[in-house]
Coordinates of C-alpha atoms in Angstrom, one line a residue:
X1 CA 36.7 -59.3 18.5
X2 CA 34.6 -58.8 21.6
X3 CA 35.0 -55.0 21.5
X4 CA 33.0 -54.8 18.3
X5 CA 29.3 -54.1 18.4
X6 CA 26.9 -56.9 17.5
X7 CA 25.8 -57.3 13.9
X8 CA 22.7 -58.7 12.3
X9 CA 22.5 -61.0 9.3
X10 CA 19.5 -61.3 7.1
X11 CA 17.7 -64.6 6.2
X12 CA 19.7 -67.8 5.9
X13 CA 23.0 -66.1 6.5
X14 CA 22.2 -66.0 10.2
X15 CA 22.3 -69.8 10.2
X16 CA 25.6 -70.2 8.4
X17 CA 28.1 -72.3 10.3
X18 CA 31.7 -71.2 10.8
X19 CA 34.2 -69.2 12.9
X20 CA 37.4 -67.3 12.5
X21 CA 40.2 -69.7 11.5
X22 CA 44.0 -69.4 11.1
X23 CA 43.6 -69.8 7.4
X24 CA 41.1 -67.0 7.2
X25 CA 43.3 -64.7 9.3
X26 CA 46.4 -65.5 7.2
X27 CA 44.5 -64.8 3.9
X28 CA 43.3 -61.5 5.3
X29 CA 46.7 -60.4 6.5
X30 CA 48.2 -61.2 3.1
X31 CA 45.6 -59.1 1.3
X32 CA 46.0 -56.3 3.8
X33 CA 49.8 -56.2 3.1
X34 CA 49.0 -55.1 -0.4
X35 CA 46.6 -52.5 1.0
X36 CA 49.5 -51.3 3.2
X37 CA 51.8 -50.9 0.2
X38 CA 49.1 -49.0 -1.7
X39 CA 48.6 -46.6 1.3
X40 CA 52.4 -46.3 1.8
X41 CA 52.9 -45.1 -1.7
X42 CA 50.0 -42.7 -1.4
X43 CA 51.6 -41.1 1.6
X44 CA 55.3 -41.3 0.7
X45 CA 55.5 -39.3 -2.6
X46 CA 54.2 -36.0 -1.3
X47 CA 56.7 -35.9 1.5
X48 CA 59.6 -37.0 -0.7
X49 CA 59.0 -34.4 -3.4
X50 CA 58.8 -31.8 -0.6
X51 CA 62.3 -32.7 0.6
X52 CA 65.1 -30.4 -0.6
X53 CA 67.7 -33.1 -1.0
X54 CA 65.4 -35.0 -3.4
X55 CA 64.7 -31.9 -5.5
X56 CA 68.4 -31.0 -5.5
X57 CA 69.3 -34.5 -6.8
X58 CA 66.7 -34.9 -9.6
X59 CA 65.6 -31.3 -10.2
X60 CA 68.8 -29.1 -9.6
X61 CA 67.3 -26.2 -11.6
X62 CA 64.1 -26.2 -9.6
X63 CA 63.2 -22.8 -8.2
X64 CA 59.8 -22.5 -6.6
X65 CA 57.7 -19.4 -5.9
X66 CA 58.5 -17.5 -9.0
X67 CA 54.9 -16.9 -9.9
X68 CA 53.5 -16.1 -6.5
X69 CA 52.6 -17.6 -3.1
X70 CA 50.3 -20.4 -4.3
X71 CA 52.7 -21.4 -7.2
X72 CA 55.7 -22.5 -5.2
X73 CA 55.7 -26.2 -6.4
X74 CA 53.9 -25.8 -9.7
X75 CA 56.3 -27.9 -11.9
X76 CA 54.9 -30.6 -14.3
X77 CA 58.0 -32.8 -14.0
X78 CA 57.9 -32.8 -10.3
X79 CA 54.2 -33.7 -10.3
X80 CA 55.0 -36.5 -12.8
X81 CA 56.9 -38.3 -10.0
X82 CA 53.5 -39.0 -8.4
X83 CA 51.3 -39.3 -11.4
X84 CA 53.5 -41.8 -13.3
X85 CA 52.3 -44.6 -11.1
X86 CA 48.6 -43.8 -11.9
X87 CA 49.3 -43.5 -15.6
X88 CA 50.8 -47.0 -15.6
X89 CA 48.1 -48.4 -13.4
X90 CA 45.3 -47.9 -15.9
X91 CA 46.4 -50.3 -18.6
X92 CA 47.7 -52.7 -15.9
X93 CA 44.1 -52.7 -14.4
X94 CA 42.7 -54.2 -17.6
X95 CA 45.3 -57.0 -17.5
X96 CA 44.6 -57.5 -13.7
X97 CA 40.9 -57.9 -14.0
X98 CA 41.2 -60.2 -17.0
X99 CA 43.6 -62.5 -15.0
X100 CA 41.3 -62.0 -11.9
X101 CA 38.2 -63.0 -13.8
X102 CA 39.6 -66.1 -15.6
X103 CA 42.2 -67.3 -13.1
X104 CA 43.1 -67.6 -9.5
X105 CA 42.7 -64.6 -7.1
X106 CA 45.9 -65.7 -5.3
X107 CA 47.9 -65.5 -8.5
X108 CA 47.0 -61.8 -8.9
X109 CA 47.9 -61.2 -5.3
X110 CA 51.3 -62.8 -5.9
X111 CA 51.9 -60.7 -9.0
X112 CA 51.0 -57.6 -7.1
X113 CA 53.7 -58.5 -4.5
X114 CA 56.2 -59.1 -7.3
X115 CA 55.6 -55.7 -8.8
X116 CA 55.9 -53.8 -5.5
X117 CA 59.1 -55.6 -4.6
X118 CA 60.8 -54.7 -8.0
X119 CA 59.5 -51.1 -7.7
X120 CA 61.0 -50.6 -4.2
X121 CA 64.4 -51.7 -5.5
X122 CA 64.3 -49.6 -8.7
X123 CA 63.0 -46.3 -7.3
X124 CA 65.2 -46.4 -4.2
X125 CA 68.4 -46.9 -6.2
X126 CA 67.5 -44.5 -9.0
X127 CA 70.4 -42.5 -10.5
X128 CA 68.4 -40.4 -12.9
X129 CA 64.8 -39.4 -13.7
X130 CA 64.4 -42.3 -16.2
X131 CA 65.1 -44.9 -13.4
X132 CA 62.8 -43.0 -11.0
X133 CA 59.9 -42.8 -13.4
X134 CA 60.4 -46.5 -14.3
X135 CA 60.2 -47.4 -10.7
X136 CA 57.1 -45.3 -10.3
X137 CA 55.5 -47.0 -13.3
X138 CA 56.1 -50.5 -11.7
X139 CA 54.5 -49.2 -8.5
X140 CA 51.4 -48.5 -10.7
X141 CA 51.4 -52.2 -11.8
X142 CA 51.4 -53.2 -8.1
X143 CA 48.6 -50.9 -7.4
X144 CA 46.5 -52.3 -10.2
X145 CA 47.0 -55.9 -9.2
X146 CA 46.6 -55.3 -5.5
X147 CA 43.5 -53.1 -5.6
X148 CA 41.9 -55.5 -8.1
X149 CA 42.4 -58.7 -6.1
X150 CA 42.8 -58.0 -2.4
X151 CA 39.4 -56.5 -1.6
X152 CA 37.5 -59.1 -3.6
X153 CA 39.6 -61.9 -2.1
X154 CA 38.8 -60.7 1.4
X155 CA 35.1 -60.2 0.6
X156 CA 34.7 -63.8 -0.8
X157 CA 36.7 -65.3 2.1
X158 CA 34.8 -63.5 4.8
X159 CA 32.2 -64.8 7.2
X160 CA 28.9 -63.2 6.0
X161 CA 28.2 -61.8 9.5
X162 CA 31.5 -59.9 9.4
X163 CA 32.0 -59.2 5.7
X164 CA 31.8 -55.4 6.1
X165 CA 34.4 -55.6 8.9
X166 CA 36.8 -57.8 6.9
X167 CA 36.4 -55.9 3.6
X168 CA 36.8 -52.5 5.3
X169 CA 40.0 -53.7 7.0
X170 CA 41.6 -53.4 3.5
X171 CA 41.2 -49.6 3.8
X172 CA 42.5 -49.9 7.4
X173 CA 45.7 -51.3 6.0
X174 CA 45.8 -48.5 3.4
X175 CA 45.6 -45.8 6.1
X176 CA 48.2 -47.5 8.3
X177 CA 50.4 -47.5 5.2
X178 CA 49.8 -43.8 4.7
X179 CA 50.6 -43.0 8.4
X180 CA 53.8 -45.2 8.3
X181 CA 55.0 -43.4 5.2
X182 CA 54.4 -40.0 6.8
X183 CA 56.2 -41.0 9.9
X184 CA 59.2 -42.3 7.9
X185 CA 59.2 -39.1 5.8
X186 CA 59.3 -37.0 9.0
X187 CA 62.4 -39.0 10.1
X188 CA 64.2 -39.1 6.8
X189 CA 63.4 -35.5 6.1
X190 CA 65.9 -34.5 8.8
X191 CA 68.7 -36.4 7.0
X192 CA 71.1 -34.3 5.0
X193 CA 71.4 -36.4 1.8
X194 CA 69.8 -39.7 0.9
X195 CA 67.0 -40.0 3.4
X196 CA 64.5 -40.0 0.6
X197 CA 66.0 -43.4 -0.6
X198 CA 65.0 -45.0 2.6
X199 CA 61.4 -43.6 2.2
X200 CA 61.1 -45.1 -1.3
X201 CA 62.5 -48.5 -0.3
X202 CA 60.6 -49.2 2.9
X203 CA 57.6 -51.0 1.5
X204 CA 59.8 -53.7 0.0
X205 CA 59.6 -55.7 3.2
X206 CA 55.8 -56.2 3.2
X207 CA 56.0 -57.1 -0.5
X208 CA 58.5 -59.9 0.4
X209 CA 56.0 -61.2 3.0
X210 CA 53.3 -61.4 0.3
X211 CA 55.7 -63.4 -1.9
X212 CA 56.4 -65.8 1.0
X213 CA 52.8 -66.3 2.1
X214 CA 50.6 -66.2 -1.0
X215 CA 51.8 -69.5 -2.6
X216 CA 50.4 -71.3 0.5
X217 CA 47.0 -69.7 0.3
X218 CA 43.9 -71.3 -1.5
X219 CA 41.8 -69.5 -4.0
X220 CA 38.3 -68.4 -2.8
X221 CA 35.6 -71.1 -2.8
X222 CA 33.4 -69.0 -5.2
X223 CA 36.3 -68.6 -7.7
X224 CA 37.1 -72.3 -7.6
X225 CA 33.4 -73.3 -8.0
X226 CA 32.9 -70.9 -10.9
X227 CA 35.8 -72.7 -12.7
X228 CA 34.3 -76.1 -12.1
X229 CA 36.5 -77.2 -9.2
X230 CA 33.6 -78.3 -7.0
X231 CA 35.3 -80.7 -4.6
X232 CA 38.2 -78.3 -4.0
X233 CA 35.8 -75.4 -3.5
X234 CA 33.8 -77.2 -0.8
X235 CA 36.9 -78.5 0.9
X236 CA 38.3 -74.9 0.9
X237 CA 35.1 -73.6 2.4
X238 CA 35.2 -76.1 5.2
X239 CA 38.9 -75.2 5.9
X240 CA 38.0 -71.5 6.0
X241 CA 35.1 -72.0 8.4
X242 CA 36.7 -74.5 10.6
X243 CA 33.8 -76.9 10.3
X244 CA 32.0 -79.3 8.0
X245 CA 28.7 -77.6 8.8
X246 CA 28.7 -75.4 5.7
X247 CA 25.8 -76.8 3.8
X248 CA 23.6 -73.7 3.9
X249 CA 26.4 -71.4 2.7
X250 CA 27.5 -74.0 0.1
X251 CA 23.9 -74.3 -1.3
X252 CA 23.6 -70.6 -1.7
X253 CA 27.0 -70.3 -3.4
X254 CA 26.2 -73.0 -5.9
X255 CA 22.7 -71.6 -6.5
X256 CA 24.1 -68.2 -7.3
X257 CA 26.6 -69.6 -9.8
X258 CA 24.1 -71.9 -11.3
X259 CA 21.7 -69.0 -11.9
X260 CA 24.3 -66.8 -13.4
X261 CA 25.4 -69.6 -15.8
X262 CA 21.8 -70.2 -16.9
X263 CA 21.3 -66.5 -17.5
X264 CA 24.5 -66.2 -19.6
X265 CA 23.5 -69.2 -21.7
X266 CA 20.1 -67.8 -22.4
X267 CA 21.6 -64.4 -23.3
X268 CA 24.2 -65.9 -25.6
X269 CA 21.6 -67.8 -27.6
X270 CA 21.0 -65.5 -30.5
X271 CA 17.7 -65.8 -32.4
X272 CA 17.5 -67.7 -35.7
X273 CA 18.8 -65.4 -38.4
X274 CA 19.2 -65.7 -42.1
X275 CA 22.6 -67.0 -43.2
X276 CA 23.6 -63.8 -45.0
X277 CA 23.7 -61.8 -41.7
X278 CA 26.9 -63.1 -40.3
X279 CA 27.4 -60.1 -38.0
X280 CA 24.3 -60.9 -35.9
X281 CA 25.0 -64.7 -36.2
X282 CA 28.3 -64.1 -34.4
X283 CA 26.4 -63.8 -31.1
X284 CA 27.7 -60.3 -30.6
X285 CA 24.2 -59.0 -30.0
X286 CA 23.6 -61.7 -27.4
X287 CA 26.9 -60.8 -25.6
X288 CA 25.9 -57.1 -25.5
X289 CA 22.5 -57.9 -24.2
X290 CA 24.0 -60.0 -21.5
X291 CA 26.6 -57.3 -20.6
X292 CA 23.8 -54.6 -20.4
X293 CA 22.3 -56.5 -17.5
X294 CA 25.3 -55.5 -15.4
X295 CA 25.3 -51.8 -16.4
X296 CA 23.9 -50.7 -13.0
X297 CA 26.6 -52.6 -11.1
X298 CA 29.5 -51.3 -13.2
X299 CA 28.1 -47.7 -13.0
X300 CA 27.9 -47.8 -9.2
X301 CA 31.4 -49.2 -9.0
X302 CA 32.9 -46.6 -11.3
X303 CA 31.2 -43.7 -9.5
X304 CA 32.3 -44.9 -6.1
X305 CA 35.9 -44.9 -7.3
X306 CA 35.5 -41.5 -8.9
X307 CA 34.1 -39.9 -5.8
X308 CA 37.1 -41.1 -3.8
X309 CA 39.1 -38.6 -5.8
X310 CA 36.6 -35.9 -6.6
X311 CA 35.8 -35.0 -3.0
X312 CA 39.2 -33.4 -2.5
X313 CA 41.4 -36.1 -1.0
X314 CA 44.3 -36.2 -3.6
X315 CA 45.5 -32.6 -2.7
X316 CA 45.7 -33.5 1.0
X317 CA 47.0 -37.0 0.5
X318 CA 49.7 -36.4 -2.2
X319 CA 50.7 -32.8 -1.6
X320 CA 49.8 -31.8 2.0
X321 CA 53.5 -31.0 2.7
X322 CA 53.7 -28.9 -0.4
X323 CA 50.4 -27.1 0.5
X324 CA 51.7 -26.0 3.9
X325 CA 55.2 -25.0 2.5
X326 CA 53.4 -23.0 -0.1
X327 CA 51.5 -21.1 2.6
X328 CA 54.9 -20.3 4.3
X329 CA 55.4 -23.0 6.9
X330 CA 58.7 -24.9 7.4
X331 CA 59.5 -28.3 6.0
X332 CA 59.4 -29.8 9.5
X333 CA 56.0 -28.5 10.2
X334 CA 54.6 -29.5 6.8
X335 CA 55.8 -33.1 7.4
X336 CA 54.5 -33.1 10.9
X337 CA 51.1 -31.9 9.8
X338 CA 51.0 -34.8 7.3
X339 CA 51.7 -37.2 10.1
X340 CA 48.7 -35.8 12.1
X341 CA 46.5 -36.2 9.0
X342 CA 47.7 -39.8 8.7
X343 CA 46.7 -40.4 12.4
X344 CA 43.3 -38.8 11.7
X345 CA 42.8 -41.2 8.7
X346 CA 43.5 -44.2 11.0
X347 CA 41.0 -43.0 13.6
X348 CA 38.3 -42.4 10.9
X349 CA 38.9 -45.9 9.4
X350 CA 38.7 -47.6 12.8
X351 CA 35.3 -45.8 13.4
X352 CA 34.1 -47.0 10.0
X353 CA 35.2 -50.6 10.7
X354 CA 33.3 -50.6 14.1
X355 CA 30.1 -49.0 12.6
X356 CA 29.9 -50.5 9.1
X357 CA 28.0 -53.7 10.1
X358 CA 25.9 -52.0 12.7
X359 CA 24.9 -48.6 11.3
X360 CA 24.9 -49.6 7.7
X361 CA 26.6 -48.4 4.5
X362 CA 24.2 -45.7 3.4
X363 CA 24.0 -43.8 6.7
X364 CA 27.8 -43.7 7.1
X365 CA 28.1 -42.5 3.5
X366 CA 25.8 -39.6 4.1
X367 CA 27.3 -38.7 7.5
X368 CA 30.8 -38.7 6.1
X369 CA 29.8 -36.8 3.0
X370 CA 28.2 -33.9 5.0
X371 CA 31.3 -33.8 7.2
X372 CA 33.6 -33.5 4.2
X373 CA 31.5 -30.7 2.7
X374 CA 31.6 -28.7 6.0
X375 CA 35.4 -29.1 6.2
X376 CA 36.0 -28.0 2.6
X377 CA 33.9 -24.9 3.3
X378 CA 35.9 -24.2 6.5
X379 CA 39.3 -24.7 4.6
X380 CA 38.1 -22.2 2.0
X381 CA 37.2 -19.6 4.7
X382 CA 40.5 -20.1 6.5
X383 CA 42.8 -19.7 3.4
X384 CA 40.7 -17.0 1.8
X385 CA 39.8 -14.8 4.8
X386 CA 42.2 -15.5 7.6
X387 CA 45.4 -16.1 5.5
X388 CA 44.5 -14.0 2.5
X389 CA 47.5 -13.8 0.2
X390 CA 50.1 -13.5 2.9
X391 CA 52.6 -16.0 4.1
X392 CA 52.1 -17.6 7.5
X393 CA 54.4 -19.1 10.0
X394 CA 54.1 -22.4 11.8
X395 CA 52.1 -21.0 14.8
X396 CA 49.3 -19.7 12.5
X397 CA 48.8 -23.0 10.5
X398 CA 47.1 -24.9 13.4
X399 CA 43.5 -24.1 12.3
X400 CA 44.0 -25.4 8.8
X401 CA 45.7 -28.5 10.2
X402 CA 42.7 -29.2 12.5
X403 CA 40.2 -28.7 9.6
X404 CA 42.2 -31.0 7.3
X405 CA 42.5 -33.7 10.0
X406 CA 38.7 -33.6 10.5
X407 CA 38.2 -33.9 6.7
X408 CA 40.3 -37.0 6.7
X409 CA 38.2 -38.5 9.5
X410 CA 35.0 -37.9 7.6
X411 CA 36.6 -39.1 4.4
X412 CA 37.6 -42.4 6.0
X413 CA 34.3 -42.9 7.7
X414 CA 32.5 -42.7 4.3
X415 CA 33.7 -43.1 0.8
X416 CA 37.3 -44.1 1.5
X417 CA 36.3 -47.3 3.4
X418 CA 32.8 -48.0 2.2
X419 CA 33.6 -47.8 -1.5
X420 CA 35.6 -51.0 -1.3
X421 CA 32.8 -52.7 0.7
X422 CA 29.9 -51.7 -1.5
X423 CA 31.8 -52.4 -4.8
X424 CA 32.6 -55.9 -3.6
X425 CA 29.0 -56.5 -2.4
X426 CA 27.0 -55.0 -5.2
X427 CA 28.4 -57.2 -8.0
X428 CA 27.4 -60.9 -8.4
X429 CA 30.2 -63.4 -8.5
X430 CA 30.3 -63.6 -12.3
X431 CA 31.4 -59.9 -12.6
X432 CA 32.8 -59.3 -9.2
X433 CA 36.4 -59.0 -10.5
X434 CA 35.2 -56.7 -13.4
X435 CA 33.3 -54.6 -10.9
X436 CA 36.4 -54.2 -8.7
X437 CA 38.3 -53.2 -11.9
X438 CA 35.7 -50.5 -12.7
X439 CA 36.0 -49.3 -9.1
X440 CA 39.7 -49.0 -9.5
X441 CA 39.4 -47.4 -12.9
X442 CA 37.1 -44.7 -11.6
X443 CA 39.6 -43.9 -8.9
X444 CA 42.8 -44.3 -10.9
X445 CA 41.8 -42.4 -14.0
X446 CA 41.0 -39.3 -11.9
X447 CA 44.0 -39.8 -9.8
X448 CA 46.1 -39.3 -12.9
X449 CA 44.5 -36.0 -13.6
X450 CA 44.6 -34.7 -10.0
X451 CA 48.1 -36.0 -9.1
X452 CA 49.5 -34.3 -12.2
X453 CA 47.5 -31.1 -12.0
X454 CA 46.8 -30.4 -8.3
X455 CA 49.8 -28.1 -7.7
X456 CA 49.1 -26.3 -11.0
X457 CA 45.4 -26.0 -10.1
X458 CA 46.4 -24.6 -6.7
X459 CA 48.6 -22.0 -8.6
X460 CA 45.8 -20.7 -10.7
X461 CA 42.7 -21.3 -8.5
X462 CA 44.3 -20.7 -5.1
X463 CA 41.7 -21.5 -2.4
X464 CA 39.3 -22.2 -5.2
X465 CA 40.5 -25.8 -5.1
X466 CA 38.6 -26.2 -1.8
X467 CA 35.4 -24.7 -3.4
X468 CA 35.6 -27.1 -6.3
X469 CA 35.9 -30.1 -3.9
X470 CA 33.0 -28.8 -1.9
X471 CA 30.8 -28.9 -5.0
X472 CA 31.8 -32.5 -5.7
X473 CA 31.0 -33.3 -2.0
X474 CA 27.4 -32.1 -2.7
X475 CA 27.1 -34.4 -5.7
X476 CA 28.5 -37.3 -3.5
X477 CA 25.8 -36.7 -0.9
X478 CA 23.1 -36.8 -3.5
X479 CA 24.6 -39.9 -5.1
X480 CA 24.6 -41.7 -1.7
X481 CA 21.1 -40.5 -0.8
X482 CA 19.3 -41.6 -3.9
X483 CA 21.5 -44.1 -5.8
X484 CA 23.2 -46.3 -3.1
X485 CA 21.1 -49.3 -1.9
X486 CA 21.6 -50.6 1.6
X487 CA 23.4 -54.0 1.7
X488 CA 24.0 -54.3 5.5
X489 CA 23.5 -57.9 6.6
X490 CA 22.4 -59.2 3.2
X491 CA 24.2 -62.3 2.0
X492 CA 26.2 -61.8 -1.2
X493 CA 24.0 -64.3 -2.9
X494 CA 20.9 -62.1 -2.3
X495 CA 22.2 -58.6 -2.8
X496 CA 20.9 -58.7 -6.4
X497 CA 17.4 -59.0 -5.1
X498 CA 17.9 -55.7 -3.2
X499 CA 19.3 -54.0 -6.3
X500 CA 16.4 -55.1 -8.6
X501 CA 13.9 -53.2 -6.4
X502 CA 15.8 -49.9 -6.7
X503 CA 13.8 -47.1 -8.4
X504 CA 16.6 -46.6 -11.0
X505 CA 18.9 -49.5 -11.1
X506 CA 16.1 -52.0 -11.3
X507 CA 15.0 -50.5 -14.6
X508 CA 18.5 -50.9 -16.1
X509 CA 18.4 -54.7 -15.8
X510 CA 16.7 -57.2 -18.1
X511 CA 13.0 -57.7 -17.1
X512 CA 13.6 -55.4 -14.2
X513 CA 15.8 -57.9 -12.4
X514 CA 19.4 -58.7 -11.8
X515 CA 20.9 -61.2 -14.1
X516 CA 20.8 -64.6 -12.6
X517 CA 18.6 -63.7 -9.7
X518 CA 14.9 -64.2 -10.2
X519 CA 14.2 -65.2 -6.6
X520 CA 12.8 -61.9 -5.4
X521 CA 9.0 -61.9 -5.1
X522 CA 7.2 -58.5 -4.9
X523 CA 4.4 -58.3 -2.4
X524 CA 1.2 -56.4 -2.7
X525 CA 2.8 -53.4 -1.1
X526 CA 5.6 -53.4 -3.7
X527 CA 8.3 -54.6 -1.3
X528 CA 10.4 -57.5 -2.0
X529 CA 10.8 -60.5 0.2
X530 CA 14.1 -62.5 0.0
X531 CA 13.1 -65.9 -1.0
X532 CA 14.8 -69.2 -0.1
X533 CA 17.5 -70.2 -2.5
X534 CA 17.1 -73.3 -4.6
X535 CA 18.2 -76.4 -2.9
X536 CA 21.3 -77.7 -4.6
X537 CA 23.1 -81.0 -4.1
X538 CA 26.2 -82.4 -5.5
X539 CA 26.2 -85.2 -8.0
X540 CA 29.7 -86.1 -6.9
X541 CA 31.2 -85.3 -10.2
X542 CA 33.7 -82.4 -10.5
X543 CA 32.0 -79.3 -12.0
X544 CA 28.5 -80.7 -11.9
X545 CA 25.7 -79.6 -9.7
X546 CA 22.1 -80.8 -9.7
X547 CA 19.4 -78.4 -8.5
X548 CA 15.7 -78.3 -7.9
X549 CA 13.6 -75.6 -9.4
X550 CA 14.5 -72.1 -8.3
X551 CA 11.8 -69.6 -7.5
X552 CA 11.1 -67.5 -10.5

């Protein structure tokens, strides 16, 4: 990793012991395989539905272009091939973050691999639309489980000094999956009959690797500790770091969990009430009060997921081949253009990985947001002024291809990569799995809408789809500027102290502070100094910790 720029850690994190180990690398690769599968599916469906043999097999009566130039692929059943996966992923996400919050992270990874393996077999051997839609629904289950568990697993396993690098590598796996799918589509698109079956089956191999590797991986130390498995948690931490010098990181980890448990117990203690009011005596009020303390975290996670879709990526990711064929290019050019966009996504993600721990999350978000806005405006001008309402040939489409590739670079530098990083960092351990679920929900719920309606919107709005996306890019820039706190170099255990000083999010938490924190001390200037965590030592009994007084 010598090619990467140096990073700076804040406070005690700079003194944490540890190095890259084989176990950490294997755990990272396993999680990345699920990211690869997610990206592969994002990239494969648009190319497959754009292939004439696929449409002839499942939609023999399909005739495009009946309503005008922009309406060539406006067919709800054709769009349902893509959107079925996202429709199924929403209920599966609820199951995934319930399992993720109460059980092992590795179990959820394994179940994600199982779903992807079954889906590859079903959809690639489909004989009718029922089988095809069923296979797509099972893909949605794999998406839900993989997106829920993999980024959190990588974040909790990572060395603090390279947490941004490791978490953002999940998105790197996603864009490699997108590029691989588009390359395979370009090859299978030249086949006369069943090339699309190869495209829909290819992600089965990475899924099998997940099934082979995940049973040998440990759960994260934080997850083990939160479930009372103290000895196993510390032993796992030592194995991950390749050293027994993990006391500082261990103390901070135990201190975080101890603080969260104390906060939850206080919130759940309902005041003394008369016996006739059984509704309030049920502790529901205490539960709601406790949950409200995390409203800021869950709002940030949901909005990060939503902006991944709203800024215009679904049209280019799912239906780039259909977009170019709609404008008049050949099938070969449309698939080749999708390949170049996939390459641009990889370049943008590599830049994000290199810069995330050096430049910081907030600056990259703003830079990428402005770039996306400029490219959406440029796409509007090209399609509205240059192309007008006339069909173009392959030689005229280069300008739009360049603009869309640049959009993908800026998208990957900002929200595509950093939303995973920020969502995993901003939530304390107690709700990290729920926060990841809210992030997925924000993305997936809007993916349902846009994957099902994008081609129809293009039919009625024409180049207006780019104008709409530009408007959401402006909102994303404002969101990043005013509502995203900087977490670069801050240990996970102290991120809450950054959040509690924010002008808005700090007011949405009990007593102006994050649940379970209470270690941030305001100075005379109003700034917050990160205090030393409470010193915690083990009593030697599983599930028990003994701590000194934490700063309040």
